[in-house]
Amino acid sequence: MSGPATRATPDTARTCGVGKSTVNATIHRATAAGLSWPLPYDLDDEALEQRLYPSVVHSSSRKLSQPDWQALHDELATKEKLSLMLLWQEYKEGAPPAIG
């Protein structure tokens, strides 16, 4: 979207009660989604929102295993020179990469 749409950004921002950067970001989202004015007649609010703000699937949404807290407590209680830092380092060595 360009021309009158971008020149009207301050007026649109003032009318909607948002910042000019919000209007610009929304215009960029609309352009990236292939939308133009006027919007398609059959595009309802829910479909418009989905096109402007598509859901994102995060690849890092894996489950991490929790340490055996009782075993850690027992080790700390029985070994004088053992520290939480050492236990953390041992845990990291057995954990998948990118933990830390």
mmCIF file of C-alpha atoms in Angstrom:
data_model
loop_
_atom_site.group_PDB
_atom_site.id
_atom_site.type_symbol
_atom_site.label_atom_id
_atom_site.label_comp_id
_atom_site.label_asym_id
_atom_site.label_seq_id
_atom_site.Cartn_x
_atom_site.Cartn_y
_atom_site.Cartn_z
ATOM 1 C CA MET A 1 0.000 0.000 0.000
ATOM 2 C CA SER A 2 1.396 3.339 -0.952
ATOM 3 C CA GLY A 3 0.388 6.806 -2.017
ATOM 4 C CA PRO A 4 -2.622 8.171 -0.138
ATOM 5 C CA ALA A 5 -2.524 5.309 2.367
ATOM 6 C CA THR A 6 0.955 6.215 3.616
ATOM 7 C CA ARG A 7 0.315 9.981 3.494
ATOM 8 C CA ALA A 8 -2.737 9.484 5.712
ATOM 9 C CA THR A 9 -0.741 7.635 8.376
ATOM 10 C CA PRO A 10 -0.723 10.488 10.949
ATOM 11 C CA ASP A 11 -4.478 11.037 10.492
ATOM 12 C CA THR A 12 -5.189 7.311 10.757
ATOM 13 C CA ALA A 13 -3.018 7.017 13.867
ATOM 14 C CA ARG A 14 -4.759 9.956 15.522
ATOM 15 C CA THR A 15 -8.238 8.664 14.626
ATOM 16 C CA CYS A 16 -7.480 5.138 15.916
ATOM 17 C CA GLY A 17 -5.636 6.372 18.994
ATOM 18 C CA VAL A 18 -2.421 4.520 18.139
ATOM 19 C CA GLY A 19 1.084 5.529 17.143
ATOM 20 C CA LYS A 20 2.182 6.148 13.553
ATOM 21 C CA SER A 21 4.589 3.216 13.870
ATOM 22 C CA THR A 22 1.629 0.926 14.649
ATOM 23 C CA VAL A 23 -0.181 2.107 11.528
ATOM 24 C CA ASN A 24 2.986 1.642 9.451
ATOM 25 C CA ALA A 25 3.564 -1.848 10.866
ATOM 26 C CA THR A 26 -0.030 -2.820 10.049
ATOM 27 C CA ILE A 27 0.324 -1.467 6.504
ATOM 28 C CA HIS A 28 3.514 -3.526 6.082
ATOM 29 C CA ARG A 29 1.739 -6.639 7.402
ATOM 30 C CA ALA A 30 -1.143 -6.063 4.980
ATOM 31 C CA THR A 31 1.249 -5.657 2.074
ATOM 32 C CA ALA A 32 3.161 -8.808 3.063
ATOM 33 C CA ALA A 33 -0.161 -10.694 3.288
ATOM 34 C CA GLY A 34 -1.061 -9.589 -0.241
ATOM 35 C CA LEU A 35 -3.939 -7.400 0.926
ATOM 36 C CA SER A 36 -4.975 -4.182 -0.753
ATOM 37 C CA TRP A 37 -7.805 -1.677 -0.416
ATOM 38 C CA PRO A 38 -10.652 -2.296 -0.721
ATOM 39 C CA LEU A 39 -10.491 -5.577 1.156
ATOM 40 C CA PRO A 40 -12.175 -8.609 -0.407
ATOM 41 C CA TYR A 41 -15.896 -8.630 0.378
ATOM 42 C CA ASP A 42 -15.817 -12.165 1.818
ATOM 43 C CA LEU A 43 -12.891 -11.450 4.196
ATOM 44 C CA ASP A 44 -14.329 -11.368 7.725
ATOM 45 C CA ASP A 45 -12.574 -9.984 10.821
ATOM 46 C CA GLU A 46 -11.268 -13.374 11.925
ATOM 47 C CA ALA A 47 -9.785 -14.172 8.506
ATOM 48 C CA LEU A 48 -8.266 -10.692 8.293
ATOM 49 C CA GLU A 49 -6.646 -11.083 11.707
ATOM 50 C CA GLN A 50 -5.277 -14.504 10.729
ATOM 51 C CA ARG A 51 -3.725 -13.059 7.556
ATOM 52 C CA LEU A 52 -2.229 -10.062 9.360
ATOM 53 C CA TYR A 53 -1.081 -12.000 12.437
ATOM 54 C CA PRO A 54 -0.537 -15.643 11.455
ATOM 55 C CA SER A 55 0.184 -18.045 14.294
ATOM 56 C CA VAL A 56 3.829 -18.954 14.695
ATOM 57 C CA VAL A 57 5.029 -22.449 15.520
ATOM 58 C CA HIS A 58 8.178 -22.369 17.625
ATOM 59 C CA SER A 59 10.639 -25.153 16.935
ATOM 60 C CA SER A 60 12.032 -24.815 20.452
ATOM 61 C CA SER A 61 8.841 -25.978 22.135
ATOM 62 C CA ARG A 62 10.366 -29.295 23.187
ATOM 63 C CA LYS A 63 9.982 -30.737 26.640
ATOM 64 C CA LEU A 64 13.043 -30.668 28.861
ATOM 65 C CA SER A 65 13.526 -33.340 31.460
ATOM 66 C CA GLN A 66 13.637 -32.179 35.058
ATOM 67 C CA PRO A 67 16.533 -33.186 37.298
ATOM 68 C CA ASP A 68 15.907 -35.777 39.983
ATOM 69 C CA TRP A 69 15.504 -33.257 42.790
ATOM 70 C CA GLN A 70 15.536 -35.844 45.578
ATOM 71 C CA ALA A 71 18.802 -37.347 44.303
ATOM 72 C CA LEU A 72 20.354 -33.855 44.131
ATOM 73 C CA HIS A 73 19.236 -33.107 47.665
ATOM 74 C CA ASP A 74 20.655 -36.406 48.909
ATOM 75 C CA GLU A 75 23.998 -35.812 47.152
ATOM 76 C CA LEU A 76 24.312 -32.305 48.584
ATOM 77 C CA ALA A 77 23.552 -33.628 52.076
ATOM 78 C CA THR A 78 26.126 -36.433 51.969
ATOM 79 C CA LYS A 79 29.075 -34.854 50.100
ATOM 80 C CA GLU A 80 30.851 -31.957 51.784
ATOM 81 C CA LYS A 81 32.684 -30.500 48.778
ATOM 82 C CA LEU A 82 29.782 -30.726 46.354
ATOM 83 C CA SER A 83 28.279 -27.437 45.164
ATOM 84 C CA LEU A 84 25.189 -26.523 43.193
ATOM 85 C CA MET A 85 27.471 -25.216 40.451
ATOM 86 C CA LEU A 86 29.132 -28.621 40.068
ATOM 87 C CA LEU A 87 25.744 -30.349 39.993
ATOM 88 C CA TRP A 88 24.552 -27.848 37.365
ATOM 89 C CA GLN A 89 27.614 -28.527 35.196
ATOM 90 C CA GLU A 90 27.005 -32.286 35.450
ATOM 91 C CA TYR A 91 23.346 -31.755 34.529
ATOM 92 C CA LYS A 92 24.304 -29.637 31.491
ATOM 93 C CA GLU A 93 26.703 -32.344 30.263
ATOM 94 C CA GLY A 94 23.845 -34.845 30.187
ATOM 95 C CA ALA A 95 21.319 -32.415 28.690
ATOM 96 C CA PRO A 96 20.715 -31.794 24.970
ATOM 97 C CA PRO A 97 22.752 -29.010 23.298
ATOM 98 C CA ALA A 98 21.624 -25.365 23.700
ATOM 99 C CA ILE A 99 20.784 -25.739 27.364
ATOM 100 C CA GLY A 100 22.553 -23.297 29.499
#
